[in-house]
Amino acid sequence: MSWSCLASGKVRNANDLSFGADLAITESKQRLGNASSGSDLYQKLASLGLEFGDQFQGVRRSWCNGDEALGEIALPMSVGNANAKHLVHPALLDSC
């Protein structure tokens, strides 16, 4: 089996953002338009036949326009303390 890269991105800790990175995110949000809630996203995906369990619903908000998207993600509360054994929890990576 071979892998195909379908997307790329950067993961940053919100507490470590420099002013420039924060400005770029703000500009992206303005360019992409109104935010959608994570629950709206998962309802739309479910209507397309893609259902995600509670532990795999880490998108809190998303901004989309054409071929560009920005998402705010967080580890779902339903994961509990399982994150302690991971540098980055797989469910959080799945939200990307």
CSV table of N, CA, C and O in Angstrom, one decimal:
chain,number,residue,atom,x,y,z
A,1,MET,N,0.8,-1.2,0.0
A,1,MET,CA,0.0,0.0,0.0
A,1,MET,C,0.9,1.2,0.0
A,1,MET,O,1.9,1.3,0.7
A,2,SER,N,0.6,2.2,-0.8
A,2,SER,CA,1.3,3.5,-0.8
A,2,SER,C,0.4,4.6,-0.3
A,2,SER,O,-0.8,4.5,-0.4
A,3,TRP,N,1.0,5.6,0.3
A,3,TRP,CA,0.3,6.7,0.8
A,3,TRP,C,0.3,7.9,-0.2
A,3,TRP,O,1.3,8.1,-0.9
A,4,SER,N,-0.7,8.6,-0.2
A,4,SER,CA,-0.9,9.8,-1.0
A,4,SER,C,-1.1,11.0,-0.1
A,4,SER,O,-2.0,10.9,0.7
A,5,CYS,N,-0.3,12.1,-0.3
A,5,CYS,CA,-0.6,13.3,0.5
A,5,CYS,C,-1.7,14.1,-0.1
A,5,CYS,O,-1.6,14.5,-1.3
A,6,LEU,N,-2.8,14.2,0.7
A,6,LEU,CA,-4.0,15.0,0.2
A,6,LEU,C,-4.1,16.4,0.8
A,6,LEU,O,-4.8,17.2,0.3
A,7,ALA,N,-3.3,16.6,1.8
A,7,ALA,CA,-3.4,17.9,2.5
A,7,ALA,C,-2.1,18.1,3.3
A,7,ALA,O,-1.4,17.1,3.6
A,8,SER,N,-1.8,19.3,3.6
A,8,SER,CA,-0.7,19.6,4.5
A,8,SER,C,-1.1,20.7,5.5
A,8,SER,O,-2.1,21.4,5.2
A,9,GLY,N,-0.4,20.8,6.6
A,9,GLY,CA,-0.8,21.8,7.5
A,9,GLY,C,0.2,22.0,8.6
A,9,GLY,O,1.3,21.3,8.6
A,10,LYS,N,0.0,22.8,9.6
A,10,LYS,CA,0.9,23.1,10.7
A,10,LYS,C,0.0,23.0,12.0
A,10,LYS,O,-1.1,23.5,12.0
A,11,VAL,N,0.6,22.4,13.0
A,11,VAL,CA,-0.1,22.3,14.3
A,11,VAL,C,0.7,23.2,15.2
A,11,VAL,O,1.9,23.1,15.4
A,12,ARG,N,0.0,24.1,15.9
A,12,ARG,CA,0.6,25.0,16.8
A,12,ARG,C,-0.2,25.1,18.1
A,12,ARG,O,-1.4,24.9,18.1
A,13,ASN,N,0.5,25.3,19.2
A,13,ASN,CA,-0.1,25.5,20.5
A,13,ASN,C,-0.5,26.9,20.5
A,13,ASN,O,0.3,27.8,20.3
A,14,ALA,N,-1.8,27.2,20.8
A,14,ALA,CA,-2.3,28.5,20.9
A,14,ALA,C,-1.5,29.4,21.8
A,14,ALA,O,-1.4,30.6,21.6
A,15,ASN,N,-1.0,28.8,22.9
A,15,ASN,CA,-0.2,29.6,23.9
A,15,ASN,C,1.2,30.0,23.4
A,15,ASN,O,1.8,30.9,23.9
A,16,ASP,N,1.6,29.4,22.3
A,16,ASP,CA,3.0,29.7,21.8
A,16,ASP,C,2.9,30.5,20.5
A,16,ASP,O,4.0,30.7,19.9
A,17,LEU,N,1.8,31.1,20.1
A,17,LEU,CA,1.7,31.8,18.9
A,17,LEU,C,2.4,33.2,19.1
A,17,LEU,O,2.3,33.9,20.0
A,18,SER,N,3.2,33.5,18.1
A,18,SER,CA,3.8,34.8,18.1
A,18,SER,C,2.8,35.8,17.5
A,18,SER,O,1.8,35.4,16.9
A,19,PHE,N,3.1,37.1,17.6
A,19,PHE,CA,2.2,38.1,17.0
A,19,PHE,C,1.9,37.9,15.5
A,19,PHE,O,0.8,37.9,15.1
A,20,GLY,N,3.0,37.6,14.8
A,20,GLY,CA,2.9,37.4,13.3
A,20,GLY,C,2.0,36.2,13.0
A,20,GLY,O,1.1,36.3,12.1
A,21,ALA,N,2.1,35.1,13.7
A,21,ALA,CA,1.3,33.9,13.5
A,21,ALA,C,-0.2,34.3,13.8
A,21,ALA,O,-1.1,33.9,13.1
A,22,ASP,N,-0.4,35.0,14.9
A,22,ASP,CA,-1.8,35.3,15.3
A,22,ASP,C,-2.4,36.2,14.2
A,22,ASP,O,-3.6,36.1,13.9
A,23,LEU,N,-1.6,37.2,13.7
A,23,LEU,CA,-2.1,38.1,12.6
A,23,LEU,C,-2.5,37.3,11.4
A,23,LEU,O,-3.5,37.5,10.8
A,24,ALA,N,-1.7,36.3,11.0
A,24,ALA,CA,-1.9,35.5,9.8
A,24,ALA,C,-3.2,34.7,10.0
A,24,ALA,O,-4.0,34.6,9.1
A,25,ILE,N,-3.5,34.2,11.2
A,25,ILE,CA,-4.7,33.4,11.5
A,25,ILE,C,-5.9,34.4,11.4
A,25,ILE,O,-6.9,34.1,10.8
A,26,THR,N,-5.8,35.6,11.9
A,26,THR,CA,-6.9,36.6,11.9
A,26,THR,C,-7.2,36.9,10.4
A,26,THR,O,-8.3,37.0,10.0
A,27,GLU,N,-6.1,37.2,9.6
A,27,GLU,CA,-6.4,37.5,8.2
A,27,GLU,C,-7.0,36.3,7.5
A,27,GLU,O,-7.9,36.5,6.6
A,28,SER,N,-6.6,35.1,7.8
A,28,SER,CA,-7.2,33.9,7.1
A,28,SER,C,-8.7,33.8,7.5
A,28,SER,O,-9.5,33.5,6.6
A,29,LYS,N,-9.0,34.0,8.7
A,29,LYS,CA,-10.4,34.0,9.2
A,29,LYS,C,-11.3,35.0,8.4
A,29,LYS,O,-12.4,34.7,7.9
A,30,GLN,N,-10.7,36.2,8.3
A,30,GLN,CA,-11.4,37.3,7.5
A,30,GLN,C,-11.6,36.9,6.1
A,30,GLN,O,-12.7,37.1,5.5
A,31,ARG,N,-10.6,36.4,5.5
A,31,ARG,CA,-10.6,36.0,4.0
A,31,ARG,C,-11.6,34.8,3.8
A,31,ARG,O,-12.3,34.8,2.8
A,32,LEU,N,-11.7,33.9,4.7
A,32,LEU,CA,-12.5,32.7,4.6
A,32,LEU,C,-14.0,32.9,4.9
A,32,LEU,O,-14.8,32.2,4.5
A,33,GLY,N,-14.3,34.0,5.6
A,33,GLY,CA,-15.7,34.3,6.0
A,33,GLY,C,-16.1,33.7,7.3
A,33,GLY,O,-15.3,33.5,8.2
A,34,ASN,N,-17.4,33.5,7.4
A,34,ASN,CA,-18.0,33.1,8.6
A,34,ASN,C,-17.6,31.7,9.1
A,34,ASN,O,-17.4,30.9,8.3
A,35,ALA,N,-17.5,31.6,10.4
A,35,ALA,CA,-17.1,30.3,11.0
A,35,ALA,C,-18.3,29.4,11.1
A,35,ALA,O,-19.5,29.9,11.2
A,36,SER,N,-18.1,28.1,10.9
A,36,SER,CA,-19.1,27.1,11.2
A,36,SER,C,-18.7,26.4,12.5
A,36,SER,O,-17.6,26.1,12.7
A,37,SER,N,-19.7,26.0,13.2
A,37,SER,CA,-19.4,25.2,14.4
A,37,SER,C,-19.0,23.8,14.1
A,37,SER,O,-19.4,23.3,13.1
A,38,GLY,N,-18.3,23.2,15.0
A,38,GLY,CA,-18.0,21.8,14.9
A,38,GLY,C,-19.2,20.9,14.7
A,38,GLY,O,-19.2,20.0,13.9
A,39,SER,N,-20.2,21.2,15.5
A,39,SER,CA,-21.4,20.4,15.5
A,39,SER,C,-22.1,20.5,14.1
A,39,SER,O,-22.6,19.5,13.6
A,40,ASP,N,-22.1,21.7,13.5
A,40,ASP,CA,-22.6,21.8,12.1
A,40,ASP,C,-21.8,21.0,11.1
A,40,ASP,O,-22.4,20.3,10.3
A,41,LEU,N,-20.5,21.0,11.3
A,41,LEU,CA,-19.6,20.2,10.4
A,41,LEU,C,-19.9,18.8,10.5
A,41,LEU,O,-20.1,18.1,9.5
A,42,TYR,N,-20.0,18.2,11.7
A,42,TYR,CA,-20.2,16.8,11.9
A,42,TYR,C,-21.6,16.4,11.5
A,42,TYR,O,-21.8,15.3,11.0
A,43,GLN,N,-22.6,17.3,11.6
A,43,GLN,CA,-24.0,17.0,11.1
A,43,GLN,C,-23.9,16.9,9.5
A,43,GLN,O,-24.6,16.0,9.0
A,44,LYS,N,-23.2,17.8,8.9
A,44,LYS,CA,-23.1,17.8,7.4
A,44,LYS,C,-22.4,16.5,7.0
A,44,LYS,O,-22.8,15.9,6.0
A,45,LEU,N,-21.3,16.1,7.7
A,45,LEU,CA,-20.6,14.9,7.3
A,45,LEU,C,-21.5,13.7,7.5
A,45,LEU,O,-21.5,12.8,6.7
A,46,ALA,N,-22.3,13.7,8.6
A,46,ALA,CA,-23.2,12.6,8.8
A,46,ALA,C,-24.2,12.4,7.7
A,46,ALA,O,-24.6,11.3,7.3
A,47,SER,N,-24.7,13.6,7.2
A,47,SER,CA,-25.7,13.5,6.1
A,47,SER,C,-25.1,13.0,4.8
A,47,SER,O,-25.8,12.5,4.0
A,48,LEU,N,-23.7,13.0,4.8
A,48,LEU,CA,-23.0,12.4,3.6
A,48,LEU,C,-22.6,11.0,3.9
A,48,LEU,O,-21.9,10.3,3.1
A,49,GLY,N,-23.0,10.4,5.1
A,49,GLY,CA,-22.7,9.0,5.4
A,49,GLY,C,-21.4,8.9,6.2
A,49,GLY,O,-20.9,7.8,6.4
A,50,LEU,N,-20.8,10.0,6.6
A,50,LEU,CA,-19.5,9.9,7.4
A,50,LEU,C,-19.8,10.3,8.9
A,50,LEU,O,-20.0,11.4,9.2
A,51,GLU,N,-19.9,9.2,9.7
A,51,GLU,CA,-20.2,9.5,11.1
A,51,GLU,C,-19.0,9.3,12.0
A,51,GLU,O,-18.2,8.3,11.8
A,52,PHE,N,-18.8,10.2,12.9
A,52,PHE,CA,-17.6,10.2,13.8
A,52,PHE,C,-18.1,10.0,15.2
A,52,PHE,O,-19.0,10.7,15.6
A,53,GLY,N,-17.5,9.1,16.0
A,53,GLY,CA,-17.8,8.9,17.4
A,53,GLY,C,-17.4,10.1,18.2
A,53,GLY,O,-16.6,11.0,17.7
A,54,ASP,N,-17.8,10.2,19.4
A,54,ASP,CA,-17.5,11.4,20.3
A,54,ASP,C,-16.1,11.6,20.4
A,54,ASP,O,-15.6,12.8,20.5
A,55,GLN,N,-15.2,10.6,20.5
A,55,GLN,CA,-13.8,10.8,20.7
A,55,GLN,C,-13.1,11.3,19.4
A,55,GLN,O,-11.9,11.6,19.5
A,56,PHE,N,-13.8,11.3,18.3
A,56,PHE,CA,-13.2,11.8,17.0
A,56,PHE,C,-13.9,13.0,16.5
A,56,PHE,O,-13.9,13.3,15.3
A,57,GLN,N,-14.5,13.8,17.4
A,57,GLN,CA,-15.1,15.1,17.0
A,57,GLN,C,-14.3,16.2,17.7
A,57,GLN,O,-14.8,16.9,18.6
A,58,GLY,N,-13.1,16.5,17.2
A,58,GLY,CA,-12.3,17.5,17.8
A,58,GLY,C,-12.3,18.8,17.1
A,58,GLY,O,-11.7,19.8,17.6
A,59,VAL,N,-13.1,19.0,16.0
A,59,VAL,CA,-13.2,20.3,15.4
A,59,VAL,C,-14.2,21.1,16.1
A,59,VAL,O,-15.3,20.7,16.3
A,60,ARG,N,-13.7,22.3,16.6
A,60,ARG,CA,-14.6,23.2,17.4
A,60,ARG,C,-15.2,24.2,16.4
A,60,ARG,O,-16.4,24.5,16.6
A,61,ARG,N,-14.4,24.8,15.5
A,61,ARG,CA,-14.9,25.7,14.5
A,61,ARG,C,-14.1,25.5,13.3
A,61,ARG,O,-13.0,25.1,13.3
A,62,SER,N,-14.7,25.9,12.2
A,62,SER,CA,-14.0,25.8,10.9
A,62,SER,C,-14.4,27.0,10.0
A,62,SER,O,-15.5,27.5,10.1
A,63,TRP,N,-13.5,27.4,9.2
A,63,TRP,CA,-13.7,28.4,8.2
A,63,TRP,C,-13.3,27.8,6.8
A,63,TRP,O,-12.2,27.3,6.7
A,64,CYS,N,-14.1,27.9,5.9
A,64,CYS,CA,-13.9,27.2,4.5
A,64,CYS,C,-14.3,28.2,3.4
A,64,CYS,O,-15.3,28.9,3.5
A,65,ASN,N,-13.5,28.2,2.4
A,65,ASN,CA,-13.8,28.9,1.2
A,65,ASN,C,-13.1,28.3,0.0
A,65,ASN,O,-11.9,28.5,-0.1
A,66,GLY,N,-13.8,27.7,-0.9
A,66,GLY,CA,-13.1,27.1,-2.0
A,66,GLY,C,-12.1,26.0,-1.6
A,66,GLY,O,-12.5,25.0,-1.0
A,67,ASP,N,-10.9,26.1,-2.0
A,67,ASP,CA,-9.9,25.1,-1.7
A,67,ASP,C,-9.1,25.3,-0.4
A,67,ASP,O,-8.1,24.7,-0.1
A,68,GLU,N,-9.5,26.3,0.4
A,68,GLU,CA,-8.8,26.7,1.6
A,68,GLU,C,-9.7,26.5,2.8
A,68,GLU,O,-10.9,26.7,2.8
A,69,ALA,N,-9.1,26.0,3.9
A,69,ALA,CA,-9.8,25.8,5.1
A,69,ALA,C,-8.9,26.0,6.3
A,69,ALA,O,-7.7,25.8,6.3
A,70,LEU,N,-9.5,26.5,7.4
A,70,LEU,CA,-8.8,26.7,8.7
A,70,LEU,C,-9.7,26.1,9.8
A,70,LEU,O,-10.9,26.3,9.7
A,71,GLY,N,-9.1,25.4,10.7
A,71,GLY,CA,-9.9,24.8,11.7
A,71,GLY,C,-9.3,25.0,13.1
A,71,GLY,O,-8.1,25.1,13.3
A,72,GLU,N,-10.3,25.1,14.1
A,72,GLU,CA,-9.9,25.2,15.5
A,72,GLU,C,-10.2,23.9,16.1
A,72,GLU,O,-11.3,23.4,16.0
A,73,ILE,N,-9.2,23.2,16.6
A,73,ILE,CA,-9.4,21.8,17.1
A,73,ILE,C,-9.0,21.7,18.5
A,73,ILE,O,-8.2,22.5,19.0
A,74,ALA,N,-9.6,20.8,19.2
A,74,ALA,CA,-9.2,20.5,20.6
A,74,ALA,C,-9.5,19.0,20.9
A,74,ALA,O,-10.4,18.5,20.3
A,75,LEU,N,-8.8,18.5,21.8
A,75,LEU,CA,-9.0,17.1,22.2
A,75,LEU,C,-10.4,17.0,22.8
A,75,LEU,O,-10.7,17.7,23.8
A,76,PRO,N,-11.3,16.1,22.3
A,76,PRO,CA,-12.6,16.0,22.9
A,76,PRO,C,-12.5,15.5,24.4
A,76,PRO,O,-11.6,14.7,24.8
A,77,MET,N,-13.4,16.1,25.2
A,77,MET,CA,-13.5,15.7,26.7
A,77,MET,C,-13.7,14.2,26.9
A,77,MET,O,-13.2,13.7,27.9
A,78,SER,N,-14.4,13.6,25.9
A,78,SER,CA,-14.6,12.2,26.1
A,78,SER,C,-13.4,11.3,26.1
A,78,SER,O,-13.4,10.1,26.5
A,79,VAL,N,-12.3,11.9,25.6
A,79,VAL,CA,-11.0,11.1,25.6
A,79,VAL,C,-10.5,10.9,27.1
A,79,VAL,O,-9.8,10.0,27.4
A,80,GLY,N,-10.8,11.9,27.9
A,80,GLY,CA,-10.4,11.8,29.3
A,80,GLY,C,-8.9,11.9,29.5
A,80,GLY,O,-8.2,12.7,28.9
A,81,ASN,N,-8.3,11.0,30.4
A,81,ASN,CA,-6.9,11.1,30.7
A,81,ASN,C,-6.1,10.2,29.7
A,81,ASN,O,-4.9,10.0,30.0
A,82,ALA,N,-6.7,9.7,28.7
A,82,ALA,CA,-5.9,8.8,27.7
A,82,ALA,C,-4.8,9.6,27.0
A,82,ALA,O,-3.9,9.0,26.5
A,83,ASN,N,-4.8,10.9,27.1
A,83,ASN,CA,-3.8,11.7,26.4
A,83,ASN,C,-2.5,11.6,27.1
A,83,ASN,O,-1.5,11.9,26.5
A,84,ALA,N,-2.5,11.2,28.4
A,84,ALA,CA,-1.2,11.2,29.1
A,84,ALA,C,-0.1,10.4,28.5
A,84,ALA,O,1.1,10.6,28.7
A,85,LYS,N,-0.5,9.3,27.8
A,85,LYS,CA,0.6,8.4,27.2
A,85,LYS,C,0.9,8.8,25.8
A,85,LYS,O,1.7,8.1,25.1
A,86,HIS,N,0.4,9.9,25.2
A,86,HIS,CA,0.7,10.4,23.9
A,86,HIS,C,1.3,11.8,23.9
A,86,HIS,O,0.9,12.6,24.6
A,87,LEU,N,2.3,12.0,23.0
A,87,LEU,CA,2.8,13.3,22.8
A,87,LEU,C,1.6,14.2,22.1
A,87,LEU,O,1.3,15.3,22.6
A,88,VAL,N,1.1,13.6,21.1
A,88,VAL,CA,-0.1,14.2,20.5
A,88,VAL,C,-1.1,13.0,20.3
A,88,VAL,O,-0.8,12.0,19.7
A,89,HIS,N,-2.3,13.2,20.9
A,89,HIS,CA,-3.2,12.1,20.9
A,89,HIS,C,-3.7,11.8,19.5
A,89,HIS,O,-4.0,12.7,18.7
A,90,PRO,N,-3.9,10.5,19.1
A,90,PRO,CA,-4.3,10.2,17.7
A,90,PRO,C,-5.7,10.8,17.4
A,90,PRO,O,-5.9,11.2,16.2
A,91,ALA,N,-6.6,11.0,18.3
A,91,ALA,CA,-7.9,11.6,18.0
A,91,ALA,C,-7.7,13.0,17.7
A,91,ALA,O,-8.4,13.6,16.8
A,92,LEU,N,-6.7,13.7,18.3
A,92,LEU,CA,-6.5,15.1,17.9
A,92,LEU,C,-5.9,15.2,16.5
A,92,LEU,O,-6.3,16.0,15.7
A,93,LEU,N,-5.0,14.3,16.2
A,93,LEU,CA,-4.4,14.2,14.8
A,93,LEU,C,-5.5,13.9,13.8
A,93,LEU,O,-5.5,14.5,12.7
A,94,ASP,N,-6.5,13.1,14.2
A,94,ASP,CA,-7.6,12.7,13.3
A,94,ASP,C,-8.4,14.0,13.0
A,94,ASP,O,-9.0,14.1,11.9
A,95,SER,N,-8.5,14.9,13.9
A,95,SER,CA,-9.3,16.1,13.7
A,95,SER,C,-8.7,17.0,12.7
A,95,SER,O,-9.4,17.9,12.1
A,96,CYS,N,-7.4,16.9,12.4
A,96,CYS,CA,-6.7,17.7,11.5
A,96,CYS,C,-7.2,17.3,10.1
A,96,CYS,O,-7.1,18.0,9.1
